[in-house]
JSON list of C-alpha atoms in Angstrom, two decimals:
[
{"chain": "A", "resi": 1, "resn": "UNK", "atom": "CA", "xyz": [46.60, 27.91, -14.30]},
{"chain": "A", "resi": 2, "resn": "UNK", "atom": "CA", "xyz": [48.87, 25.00, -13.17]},
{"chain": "A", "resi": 3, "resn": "UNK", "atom": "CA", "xyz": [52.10, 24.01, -11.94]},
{"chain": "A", "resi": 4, "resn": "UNK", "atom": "CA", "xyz": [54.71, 20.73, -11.71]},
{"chain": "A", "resi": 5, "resn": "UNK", "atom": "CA", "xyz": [54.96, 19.74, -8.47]},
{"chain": "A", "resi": 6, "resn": "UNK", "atom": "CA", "xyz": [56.91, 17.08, -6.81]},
{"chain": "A", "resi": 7, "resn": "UNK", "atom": "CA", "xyz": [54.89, 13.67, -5.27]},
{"chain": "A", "resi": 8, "resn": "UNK", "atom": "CA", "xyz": [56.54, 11.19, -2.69]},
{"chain": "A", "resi": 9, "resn": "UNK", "atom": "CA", "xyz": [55.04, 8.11, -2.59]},
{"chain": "A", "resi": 10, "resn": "UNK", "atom": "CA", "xyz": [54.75, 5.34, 0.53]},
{"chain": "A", "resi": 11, "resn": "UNK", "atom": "CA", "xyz": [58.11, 3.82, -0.65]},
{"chain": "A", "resi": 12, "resn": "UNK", "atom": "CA", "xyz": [60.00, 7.06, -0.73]},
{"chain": "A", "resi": 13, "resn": "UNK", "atom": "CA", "xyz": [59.44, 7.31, -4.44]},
{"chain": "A", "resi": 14, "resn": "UNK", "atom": "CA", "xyz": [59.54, 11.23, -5.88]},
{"chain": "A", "resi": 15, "resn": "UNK", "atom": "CA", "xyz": [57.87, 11.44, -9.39]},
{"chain": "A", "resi": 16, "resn": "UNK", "atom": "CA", "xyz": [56.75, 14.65, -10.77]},
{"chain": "A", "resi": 17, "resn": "UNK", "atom": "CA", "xyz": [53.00, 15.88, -10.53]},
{"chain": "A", "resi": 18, "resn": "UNK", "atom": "CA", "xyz": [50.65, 18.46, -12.17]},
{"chain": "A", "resi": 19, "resn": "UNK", "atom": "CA", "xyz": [48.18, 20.75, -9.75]},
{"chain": "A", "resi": 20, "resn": "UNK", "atom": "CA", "xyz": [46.18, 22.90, -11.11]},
{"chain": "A", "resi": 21, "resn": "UNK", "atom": "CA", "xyz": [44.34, 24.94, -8.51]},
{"chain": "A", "resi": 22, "resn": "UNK", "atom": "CA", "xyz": [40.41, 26.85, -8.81]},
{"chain": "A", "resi": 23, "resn": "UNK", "atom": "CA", "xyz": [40.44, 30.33, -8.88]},
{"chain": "A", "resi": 24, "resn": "UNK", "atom": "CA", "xyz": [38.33, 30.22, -5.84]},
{"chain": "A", "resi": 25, "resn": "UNK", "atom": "CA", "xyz": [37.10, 28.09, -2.87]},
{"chain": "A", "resi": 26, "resn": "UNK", "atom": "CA", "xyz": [37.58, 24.19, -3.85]},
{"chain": "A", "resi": 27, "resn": "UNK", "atom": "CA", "xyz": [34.47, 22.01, -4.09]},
{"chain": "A", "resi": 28, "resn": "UNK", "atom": "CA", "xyz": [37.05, 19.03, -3.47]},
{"chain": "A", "resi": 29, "resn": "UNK", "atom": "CA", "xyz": [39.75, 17.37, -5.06]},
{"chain": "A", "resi": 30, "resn": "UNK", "atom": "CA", "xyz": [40.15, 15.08, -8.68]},
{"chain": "A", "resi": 31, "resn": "UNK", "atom": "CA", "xyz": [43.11, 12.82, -9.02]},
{"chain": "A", "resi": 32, "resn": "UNK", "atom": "CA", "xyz": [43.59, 12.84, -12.52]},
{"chain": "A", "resi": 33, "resn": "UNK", "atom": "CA", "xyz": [45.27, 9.48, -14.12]},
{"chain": "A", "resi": 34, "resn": "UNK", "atom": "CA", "xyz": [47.02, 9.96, -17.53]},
{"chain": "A", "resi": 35, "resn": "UNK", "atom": "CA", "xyz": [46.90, 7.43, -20.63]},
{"chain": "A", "resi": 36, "resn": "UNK", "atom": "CA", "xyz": [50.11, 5.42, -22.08]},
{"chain": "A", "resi": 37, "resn": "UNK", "atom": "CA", "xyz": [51.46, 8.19, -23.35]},
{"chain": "A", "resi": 38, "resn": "UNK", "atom": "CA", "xyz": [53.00, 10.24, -19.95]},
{"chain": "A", "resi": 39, "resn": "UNK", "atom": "CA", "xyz": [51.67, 13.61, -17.79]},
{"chain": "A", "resi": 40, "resn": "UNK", "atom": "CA", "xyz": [51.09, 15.63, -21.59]},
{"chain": "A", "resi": 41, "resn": "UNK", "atom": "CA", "xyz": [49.62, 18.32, -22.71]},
{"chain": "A", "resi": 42, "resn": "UNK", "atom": "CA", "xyz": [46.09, 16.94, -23.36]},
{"chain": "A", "resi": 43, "resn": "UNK", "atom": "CA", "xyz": [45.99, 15.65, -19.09]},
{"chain": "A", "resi": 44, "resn": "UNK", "atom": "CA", "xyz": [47.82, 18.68, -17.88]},
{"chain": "A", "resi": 45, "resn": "UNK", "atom": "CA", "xyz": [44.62, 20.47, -19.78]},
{"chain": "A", "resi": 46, "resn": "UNK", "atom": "CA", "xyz": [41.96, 18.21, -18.18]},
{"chain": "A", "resi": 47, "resn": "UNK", "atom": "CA", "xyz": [43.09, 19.43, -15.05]},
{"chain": "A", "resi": 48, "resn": "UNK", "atom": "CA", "xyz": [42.95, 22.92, -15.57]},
{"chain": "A", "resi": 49, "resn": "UNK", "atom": "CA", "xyz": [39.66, 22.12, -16.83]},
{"chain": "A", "resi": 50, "resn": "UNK", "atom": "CA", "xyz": [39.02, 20.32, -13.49]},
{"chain": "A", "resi": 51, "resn": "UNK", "atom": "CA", "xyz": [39.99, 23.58, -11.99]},
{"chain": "A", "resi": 52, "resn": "UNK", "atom": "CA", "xyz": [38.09, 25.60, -13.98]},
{"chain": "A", "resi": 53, "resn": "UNK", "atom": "CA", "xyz": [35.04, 23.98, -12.55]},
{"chain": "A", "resi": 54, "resn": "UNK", "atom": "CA", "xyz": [36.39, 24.68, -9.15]},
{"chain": "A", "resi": 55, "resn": "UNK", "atom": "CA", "xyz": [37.97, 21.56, -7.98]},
{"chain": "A", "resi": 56, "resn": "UNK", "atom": "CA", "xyz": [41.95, 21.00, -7.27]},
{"chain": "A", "resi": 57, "resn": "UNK", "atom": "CA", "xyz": [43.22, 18.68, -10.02]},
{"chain": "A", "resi": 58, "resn": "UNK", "atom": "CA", "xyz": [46.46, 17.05, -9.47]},
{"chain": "A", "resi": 59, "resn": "UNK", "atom": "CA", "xyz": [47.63, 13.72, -12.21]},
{"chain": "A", "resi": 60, "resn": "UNK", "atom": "CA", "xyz": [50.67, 12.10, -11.08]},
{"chain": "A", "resi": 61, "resn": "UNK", "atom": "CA", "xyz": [53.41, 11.60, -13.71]},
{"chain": "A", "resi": 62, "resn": "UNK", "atom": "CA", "xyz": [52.79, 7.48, -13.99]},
{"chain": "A", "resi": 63, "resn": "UNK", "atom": "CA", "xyz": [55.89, 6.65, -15.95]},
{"chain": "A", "resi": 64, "resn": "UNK", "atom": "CA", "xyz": [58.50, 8.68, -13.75]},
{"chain": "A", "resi": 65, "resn": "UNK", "atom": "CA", "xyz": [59.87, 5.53, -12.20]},
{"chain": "A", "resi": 66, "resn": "UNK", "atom": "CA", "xyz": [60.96, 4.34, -15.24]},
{"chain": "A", "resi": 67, "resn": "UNK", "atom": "CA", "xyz": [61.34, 6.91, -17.74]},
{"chain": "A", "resi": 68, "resn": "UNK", "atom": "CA", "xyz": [61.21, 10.54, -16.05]},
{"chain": "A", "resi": 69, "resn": "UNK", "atom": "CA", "xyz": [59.70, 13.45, -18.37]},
{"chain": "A", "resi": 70, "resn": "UNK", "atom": "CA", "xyz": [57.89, 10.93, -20.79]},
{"chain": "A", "resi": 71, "resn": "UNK", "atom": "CA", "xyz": [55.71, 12.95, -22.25]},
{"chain": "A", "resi": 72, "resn": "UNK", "atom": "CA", "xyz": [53.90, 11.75, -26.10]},
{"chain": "A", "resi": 73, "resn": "UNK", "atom": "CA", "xyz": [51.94, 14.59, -27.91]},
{"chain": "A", "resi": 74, "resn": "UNK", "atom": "CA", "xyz": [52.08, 13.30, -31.64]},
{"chain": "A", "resi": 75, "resn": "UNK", "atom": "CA", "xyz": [50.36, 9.94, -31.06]},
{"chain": "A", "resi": 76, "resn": "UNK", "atom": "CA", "xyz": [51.93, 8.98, -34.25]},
{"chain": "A", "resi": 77, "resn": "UNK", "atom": "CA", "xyz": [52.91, 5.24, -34.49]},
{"chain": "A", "resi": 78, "resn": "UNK", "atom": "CA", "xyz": [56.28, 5.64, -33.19]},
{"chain": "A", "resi": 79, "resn": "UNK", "atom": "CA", "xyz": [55.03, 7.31, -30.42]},
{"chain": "A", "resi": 80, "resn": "UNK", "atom": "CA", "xyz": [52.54, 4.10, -29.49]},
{"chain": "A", "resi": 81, "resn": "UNK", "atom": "CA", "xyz": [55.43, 1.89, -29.20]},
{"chain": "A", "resi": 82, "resn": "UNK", "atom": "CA", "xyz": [57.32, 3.46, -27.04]},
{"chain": "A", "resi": 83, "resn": "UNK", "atom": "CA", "xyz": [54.11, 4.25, -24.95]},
{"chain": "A", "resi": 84, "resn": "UNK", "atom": "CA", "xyz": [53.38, 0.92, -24.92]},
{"chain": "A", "resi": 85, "resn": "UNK", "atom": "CA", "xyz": [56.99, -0.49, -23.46]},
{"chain": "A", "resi": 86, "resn": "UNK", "atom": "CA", "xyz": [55.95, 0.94, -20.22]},
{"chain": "A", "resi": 87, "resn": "UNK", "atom": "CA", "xyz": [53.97, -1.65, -19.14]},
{"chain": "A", "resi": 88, "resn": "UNK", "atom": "CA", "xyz": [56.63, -3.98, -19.05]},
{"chain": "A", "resi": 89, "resn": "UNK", "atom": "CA", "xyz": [57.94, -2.04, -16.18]},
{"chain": "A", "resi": 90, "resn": "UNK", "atom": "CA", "xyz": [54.76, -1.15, -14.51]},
{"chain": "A", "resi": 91, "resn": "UNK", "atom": "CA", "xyz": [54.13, -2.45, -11.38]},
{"chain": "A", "resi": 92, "resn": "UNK", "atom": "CA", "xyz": [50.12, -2.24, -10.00]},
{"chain": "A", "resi": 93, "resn": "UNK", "atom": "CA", "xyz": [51.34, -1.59, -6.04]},
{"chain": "A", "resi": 94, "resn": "UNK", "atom": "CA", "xyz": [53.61, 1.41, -7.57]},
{"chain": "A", "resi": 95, "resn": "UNK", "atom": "CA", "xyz": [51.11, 2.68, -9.43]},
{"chain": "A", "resi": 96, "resn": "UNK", "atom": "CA", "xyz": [48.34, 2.80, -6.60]},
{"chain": "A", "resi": 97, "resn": "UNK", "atom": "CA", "xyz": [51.17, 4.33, -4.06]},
{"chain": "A", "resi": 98, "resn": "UNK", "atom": "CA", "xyz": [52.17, 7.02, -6.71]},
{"chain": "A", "resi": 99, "resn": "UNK", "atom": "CA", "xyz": [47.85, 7.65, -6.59]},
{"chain": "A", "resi": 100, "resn": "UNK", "atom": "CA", "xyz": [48.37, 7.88, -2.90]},
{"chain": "A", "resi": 101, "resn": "UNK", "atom": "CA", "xyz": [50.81, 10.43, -3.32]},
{"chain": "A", "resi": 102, "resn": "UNK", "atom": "CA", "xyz": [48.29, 12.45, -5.22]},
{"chain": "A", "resi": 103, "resn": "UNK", "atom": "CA", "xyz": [45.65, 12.12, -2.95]},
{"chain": "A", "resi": 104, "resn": "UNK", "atom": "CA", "xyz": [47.39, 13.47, -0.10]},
{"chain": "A", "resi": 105, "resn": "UNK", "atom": "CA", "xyz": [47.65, 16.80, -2.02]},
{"chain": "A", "resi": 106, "resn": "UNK", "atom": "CA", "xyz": [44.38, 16.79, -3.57]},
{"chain": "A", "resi": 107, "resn": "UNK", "atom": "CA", "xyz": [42.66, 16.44, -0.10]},
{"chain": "A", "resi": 108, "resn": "UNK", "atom": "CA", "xyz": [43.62, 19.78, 0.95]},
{"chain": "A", "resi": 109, "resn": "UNK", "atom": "CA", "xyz": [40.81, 20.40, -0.87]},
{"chain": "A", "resi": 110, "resn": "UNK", "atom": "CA", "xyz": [37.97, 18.29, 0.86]},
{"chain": "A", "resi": 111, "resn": "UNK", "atom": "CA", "xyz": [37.18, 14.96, -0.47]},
{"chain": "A", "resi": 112, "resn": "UNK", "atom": "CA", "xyz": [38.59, 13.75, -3.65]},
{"chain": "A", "resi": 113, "resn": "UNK", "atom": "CA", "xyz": [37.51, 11.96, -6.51]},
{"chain": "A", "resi": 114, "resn": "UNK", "atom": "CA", "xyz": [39.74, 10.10, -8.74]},
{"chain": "A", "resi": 115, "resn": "UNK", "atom": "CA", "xyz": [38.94, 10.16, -13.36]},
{"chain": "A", "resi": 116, "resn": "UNK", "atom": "CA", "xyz": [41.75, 8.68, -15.55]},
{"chain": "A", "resi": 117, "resn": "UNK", "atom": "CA", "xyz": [41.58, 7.46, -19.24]},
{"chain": "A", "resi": 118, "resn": "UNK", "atom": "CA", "xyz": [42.82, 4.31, -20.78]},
{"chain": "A", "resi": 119, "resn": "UNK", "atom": "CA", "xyz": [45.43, 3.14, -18.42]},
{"chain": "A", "resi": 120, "resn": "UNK", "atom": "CA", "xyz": [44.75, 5.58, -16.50]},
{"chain": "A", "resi": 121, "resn": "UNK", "atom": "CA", "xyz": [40.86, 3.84, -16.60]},
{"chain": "A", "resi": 122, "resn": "UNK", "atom": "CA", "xyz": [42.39, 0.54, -15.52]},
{"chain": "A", "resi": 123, "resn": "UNK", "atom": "CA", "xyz": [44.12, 2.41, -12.36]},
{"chain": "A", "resi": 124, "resn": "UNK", "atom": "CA", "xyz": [41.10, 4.38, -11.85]},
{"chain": "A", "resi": 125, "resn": "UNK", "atom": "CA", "xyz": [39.20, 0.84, -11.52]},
{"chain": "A", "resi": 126, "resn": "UNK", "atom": "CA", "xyz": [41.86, -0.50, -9.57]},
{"chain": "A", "resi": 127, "resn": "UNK", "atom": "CA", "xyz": [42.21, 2.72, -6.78]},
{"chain": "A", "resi": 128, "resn": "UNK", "atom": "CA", "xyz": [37.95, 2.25, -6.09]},
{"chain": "A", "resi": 129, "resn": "UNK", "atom": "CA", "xyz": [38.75, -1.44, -5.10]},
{"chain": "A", "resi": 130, "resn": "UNK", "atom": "CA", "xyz": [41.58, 0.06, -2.95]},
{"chain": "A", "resi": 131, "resn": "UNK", "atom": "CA", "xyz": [39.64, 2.87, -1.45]},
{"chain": "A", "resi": 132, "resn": "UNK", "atom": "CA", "xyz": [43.26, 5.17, -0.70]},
{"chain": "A", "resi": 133, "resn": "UNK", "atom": "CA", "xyz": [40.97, 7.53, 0.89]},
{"chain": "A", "resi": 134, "resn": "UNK", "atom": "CA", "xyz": [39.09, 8.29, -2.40]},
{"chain": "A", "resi": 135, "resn": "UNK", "atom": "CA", "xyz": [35.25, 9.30, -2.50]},
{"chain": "A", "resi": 136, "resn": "UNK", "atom": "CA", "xyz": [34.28, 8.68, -5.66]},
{"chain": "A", "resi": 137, "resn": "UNK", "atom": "CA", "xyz": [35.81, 7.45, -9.30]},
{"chain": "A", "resi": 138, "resn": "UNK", "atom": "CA", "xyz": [34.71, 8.20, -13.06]},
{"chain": "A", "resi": 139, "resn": "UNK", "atom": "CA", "xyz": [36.98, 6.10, -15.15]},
{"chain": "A", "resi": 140, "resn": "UNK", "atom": "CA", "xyz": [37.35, 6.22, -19.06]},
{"chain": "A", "resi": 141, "resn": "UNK", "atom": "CA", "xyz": [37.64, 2.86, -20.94]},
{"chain": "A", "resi": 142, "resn": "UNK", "atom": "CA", "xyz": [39.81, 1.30, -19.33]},
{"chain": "A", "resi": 143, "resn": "UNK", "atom": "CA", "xyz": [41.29, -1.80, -20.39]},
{"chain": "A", "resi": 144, "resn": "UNK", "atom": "CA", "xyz": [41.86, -5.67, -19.26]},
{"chain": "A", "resi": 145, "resn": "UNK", "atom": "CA", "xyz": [38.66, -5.66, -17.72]},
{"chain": "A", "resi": 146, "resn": "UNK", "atom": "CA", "xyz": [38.78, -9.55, -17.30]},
{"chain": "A", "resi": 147, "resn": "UNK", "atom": "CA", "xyz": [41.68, -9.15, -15.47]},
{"chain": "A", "resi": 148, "resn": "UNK", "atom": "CA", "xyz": [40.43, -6.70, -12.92]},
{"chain": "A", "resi": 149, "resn": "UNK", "atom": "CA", "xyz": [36.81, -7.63, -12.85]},
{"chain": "A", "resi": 150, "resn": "UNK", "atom": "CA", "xyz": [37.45, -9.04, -9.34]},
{"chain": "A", "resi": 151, "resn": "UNK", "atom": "CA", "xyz": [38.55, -6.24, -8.01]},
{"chain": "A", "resi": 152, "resn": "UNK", "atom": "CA", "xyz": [34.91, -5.19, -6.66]},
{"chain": "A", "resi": 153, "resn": "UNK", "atom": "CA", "xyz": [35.13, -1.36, -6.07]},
{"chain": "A", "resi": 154, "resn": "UNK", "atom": "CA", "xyz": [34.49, 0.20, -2.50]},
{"chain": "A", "resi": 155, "resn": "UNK", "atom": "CA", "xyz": [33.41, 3.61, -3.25]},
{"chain": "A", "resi": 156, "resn": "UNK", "atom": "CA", "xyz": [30.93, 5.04, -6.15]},
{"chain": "A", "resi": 157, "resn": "UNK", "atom": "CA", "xyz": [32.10, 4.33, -9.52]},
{"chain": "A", "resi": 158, "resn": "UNK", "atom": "CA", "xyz": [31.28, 4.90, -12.82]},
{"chain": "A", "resi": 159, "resn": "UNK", "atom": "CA", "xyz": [32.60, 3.73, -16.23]},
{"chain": "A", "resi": 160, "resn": "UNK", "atom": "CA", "xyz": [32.52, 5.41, -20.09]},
{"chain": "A", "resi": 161, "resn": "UNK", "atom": "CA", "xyz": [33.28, 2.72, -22.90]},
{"chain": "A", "resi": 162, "resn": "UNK", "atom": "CA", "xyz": [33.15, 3.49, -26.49]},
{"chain": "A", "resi": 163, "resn": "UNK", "atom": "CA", "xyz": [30.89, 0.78, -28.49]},
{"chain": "A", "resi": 164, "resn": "UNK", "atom": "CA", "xyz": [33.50, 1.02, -31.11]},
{"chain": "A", "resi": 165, "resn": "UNK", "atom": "CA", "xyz": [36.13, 0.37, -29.33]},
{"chain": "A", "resi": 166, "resn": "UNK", "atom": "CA", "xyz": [38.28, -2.51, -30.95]},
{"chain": "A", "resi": 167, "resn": "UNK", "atom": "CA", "xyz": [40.41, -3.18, -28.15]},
{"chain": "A", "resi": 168, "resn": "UNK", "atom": "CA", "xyz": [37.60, -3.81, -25.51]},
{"chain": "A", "resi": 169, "resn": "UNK", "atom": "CA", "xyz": [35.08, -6.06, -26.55]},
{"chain": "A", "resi": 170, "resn": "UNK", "atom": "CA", "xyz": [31.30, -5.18, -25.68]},
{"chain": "A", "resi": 171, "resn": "UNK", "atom": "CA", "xyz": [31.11, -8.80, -24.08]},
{"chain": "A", "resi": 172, "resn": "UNK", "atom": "CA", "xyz": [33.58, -7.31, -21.64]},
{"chain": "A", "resi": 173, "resn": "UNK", "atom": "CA", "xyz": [31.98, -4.42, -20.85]},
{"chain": "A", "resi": 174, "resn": "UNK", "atom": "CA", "xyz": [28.62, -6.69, -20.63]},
{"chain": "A", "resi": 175, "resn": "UNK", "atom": "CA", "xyz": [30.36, -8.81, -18.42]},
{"chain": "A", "resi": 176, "resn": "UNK", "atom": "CA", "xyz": [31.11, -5.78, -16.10]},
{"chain": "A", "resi": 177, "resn": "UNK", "atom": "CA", "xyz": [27.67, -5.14, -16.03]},
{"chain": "A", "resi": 178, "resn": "UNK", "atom": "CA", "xyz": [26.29, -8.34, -15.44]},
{"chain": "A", "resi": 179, "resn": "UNK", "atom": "CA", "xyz": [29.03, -8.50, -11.97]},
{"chain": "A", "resi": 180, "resn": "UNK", "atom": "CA", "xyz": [28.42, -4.95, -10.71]},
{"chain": "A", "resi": 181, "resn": "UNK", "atom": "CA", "xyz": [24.59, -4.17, -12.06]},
{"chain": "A", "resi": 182, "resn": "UNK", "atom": "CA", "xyz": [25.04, -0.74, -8.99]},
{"chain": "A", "resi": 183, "resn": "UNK", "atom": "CA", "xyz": [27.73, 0.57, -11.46]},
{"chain": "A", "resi": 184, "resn": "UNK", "atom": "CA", "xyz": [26.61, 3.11, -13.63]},
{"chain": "A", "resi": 185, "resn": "UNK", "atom": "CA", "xyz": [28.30, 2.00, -17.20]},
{"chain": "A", "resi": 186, "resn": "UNK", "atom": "CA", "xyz": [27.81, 4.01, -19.91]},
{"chain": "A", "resi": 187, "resn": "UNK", "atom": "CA", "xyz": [28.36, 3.32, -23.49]},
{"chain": "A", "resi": 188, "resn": "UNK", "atom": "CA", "xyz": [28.73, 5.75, -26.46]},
{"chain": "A", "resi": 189, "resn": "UNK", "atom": "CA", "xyz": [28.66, 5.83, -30.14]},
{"chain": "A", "resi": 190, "resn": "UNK", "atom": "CA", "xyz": [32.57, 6.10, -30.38]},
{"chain": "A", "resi": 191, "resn": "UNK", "atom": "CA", "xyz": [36.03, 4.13, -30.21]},
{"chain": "A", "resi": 192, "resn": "UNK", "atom": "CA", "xyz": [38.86, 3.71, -27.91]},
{"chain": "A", "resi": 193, "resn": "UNK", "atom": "CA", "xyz": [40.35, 7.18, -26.53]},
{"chain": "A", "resi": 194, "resn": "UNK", "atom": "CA", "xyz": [37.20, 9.46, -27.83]},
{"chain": "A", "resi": 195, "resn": "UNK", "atom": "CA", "xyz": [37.73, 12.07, -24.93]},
{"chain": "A", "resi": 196, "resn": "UNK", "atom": "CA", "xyz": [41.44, 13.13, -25.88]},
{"chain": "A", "resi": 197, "resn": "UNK", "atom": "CA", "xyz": [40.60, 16.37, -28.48]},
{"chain": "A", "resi": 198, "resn": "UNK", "atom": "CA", "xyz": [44.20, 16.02, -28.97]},
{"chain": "A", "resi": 199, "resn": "UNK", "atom": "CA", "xyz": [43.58, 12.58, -30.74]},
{"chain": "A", "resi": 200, "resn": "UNK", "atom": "CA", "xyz": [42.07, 14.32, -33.67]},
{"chain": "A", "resi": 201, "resn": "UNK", "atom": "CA", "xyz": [41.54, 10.22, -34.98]},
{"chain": "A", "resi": 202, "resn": "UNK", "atom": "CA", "xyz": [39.37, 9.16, -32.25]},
{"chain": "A", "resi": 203, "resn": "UNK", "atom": "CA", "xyz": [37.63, 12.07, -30.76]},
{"chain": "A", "resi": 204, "resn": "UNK", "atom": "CA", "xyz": [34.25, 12.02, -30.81]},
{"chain": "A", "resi": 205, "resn": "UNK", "atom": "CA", "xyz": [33.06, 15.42, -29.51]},
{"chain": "A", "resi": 206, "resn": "UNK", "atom": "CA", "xyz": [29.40, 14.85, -28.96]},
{"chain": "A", "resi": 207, "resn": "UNK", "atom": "CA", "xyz": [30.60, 11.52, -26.37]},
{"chain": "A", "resi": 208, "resn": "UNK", "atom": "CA", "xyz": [33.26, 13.45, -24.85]},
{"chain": "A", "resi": 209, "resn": "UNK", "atom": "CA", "xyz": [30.69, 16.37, -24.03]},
{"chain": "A", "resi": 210, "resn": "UNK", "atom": "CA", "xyz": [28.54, 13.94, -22.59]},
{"chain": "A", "resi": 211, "resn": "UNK", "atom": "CA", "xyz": [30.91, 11.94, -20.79]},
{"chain": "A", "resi": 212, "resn": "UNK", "atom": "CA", "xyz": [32.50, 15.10, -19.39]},
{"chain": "A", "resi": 213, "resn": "UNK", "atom": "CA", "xyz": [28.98, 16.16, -18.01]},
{"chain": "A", "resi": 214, "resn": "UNK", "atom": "CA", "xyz": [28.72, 12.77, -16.38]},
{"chain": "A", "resi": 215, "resn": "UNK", "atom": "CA", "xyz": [31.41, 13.45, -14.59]},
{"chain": "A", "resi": 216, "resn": "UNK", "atom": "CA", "xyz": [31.17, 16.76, -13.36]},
{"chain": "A", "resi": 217, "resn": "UNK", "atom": "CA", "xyz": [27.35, 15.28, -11.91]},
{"chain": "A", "resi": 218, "resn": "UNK", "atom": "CA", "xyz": [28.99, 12.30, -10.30]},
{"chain": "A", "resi": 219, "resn": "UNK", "atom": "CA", "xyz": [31.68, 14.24, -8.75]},
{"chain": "A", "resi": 220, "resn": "UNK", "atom": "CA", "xyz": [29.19, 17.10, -7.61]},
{"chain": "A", "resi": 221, "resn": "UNK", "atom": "CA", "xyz": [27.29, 14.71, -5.77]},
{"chain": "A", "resi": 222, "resn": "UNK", "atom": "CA", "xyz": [29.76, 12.59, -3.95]},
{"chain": "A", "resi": 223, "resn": "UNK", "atom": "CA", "xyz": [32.42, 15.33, -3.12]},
{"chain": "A", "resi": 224, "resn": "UNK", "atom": "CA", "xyz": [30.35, 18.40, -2.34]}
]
């Protein structure tokens, strides 16, 4: 259903990109942001997912500046660590311009809506503050909340946390609450990363159901 693409972002940039495109008419676009672990199998298959519900998914490959063709699908412990060395490269401005990138081809399709999980949660938090043209966001557990919590988002968000998640506190996600009471956040019985079905550790199926209908509701109503 999909295709690599190229992206070129504001600073002349060209990192590699996943569209995956509806069978018929689009009902908008979704920016799609990966986790720590590079444009794989498991968000190449959210997107056709995406399109499968008629919208025009395209991620942006995140850790092309650094590492081109990263790409984790074992999530063994190995894998984590060398996940986890991109961030000492990442840069936040790089990051929102690669999003840019993506929304200029996602907006062939009407008006986009930006989901990513993990990291890709943080830069989904951090794109709503930004705006980039966005309509809407539906971000999965992202972390550093603290760090962003200034960041006061100009379009409609919404947030998924797991209330088992050991490497963002509850008092965070209260916190988040407490600042932005016109966000929907929703908590479920689950840990950190329960929407990857590829994670066969931390899926939670019955969350990640629900989560995913969330999103497909939000998305209908601000995009369409």
């Amino acid at each position: 259903m999909g295709q690599t693409i190229e992206l070129t972002a504001s600073d002349g940039a060209r990192i590699a990109g996943y569209r995956a495109d509806p069978e018929g008419p689009a009902k908008g676009g979704i920016v799609v942001i990966q986790e720590i672990f590079g444009l794989n199998h498991h968000i190449r298959a959210v997107c056709d997912r995406f399109a499968a519900q008629g919208y025009l998914a395209v991620a942006p490959a995140m850790q092309d500046r650094w590492a081109p063709g990263f790409e984790v699908n074992d999530y063994g412990p190995e894998q984590f660590a060398k996940s986890r060395a991109f961030f000492g490269s990442f840069r936040p401005e790089q990051g929102l311009a690669d999003v840019a990138a993506a929304v200029e081809v996602a907006k062939e399709a009407g008006k986009v809506g930006i989901t990513g999980y993990c990291f890709g949660g943080m830069v989904t938090w951090r794109a709503a503050h930004a705006g980039l043209r966005l309509a809407a966001a539906s971000g999965f557990y992202g972390g550093g909340i603290p760090n962003y919590i200034d960041l006061a988002p100009t379009i409609p968000i919404e947030m998924h946390f797991g209330d088992r998640d050991t490497g963002i506190p509850l008092e965070q996600i209260e916190q988040l609450r407490a600042r932005y009471p016109q966000v929907p956040v929703y908590l479920y019985p689950a840990g950190h990363g329960f929407f990857n079905d590829e994670r066969q550790s931390s899926y939670d199926a019955a969350s990640a159901a629900t989560a995913w209908q969330r999103t497909l509701d939000f998305f209908a109503q601000h995009l369409q």
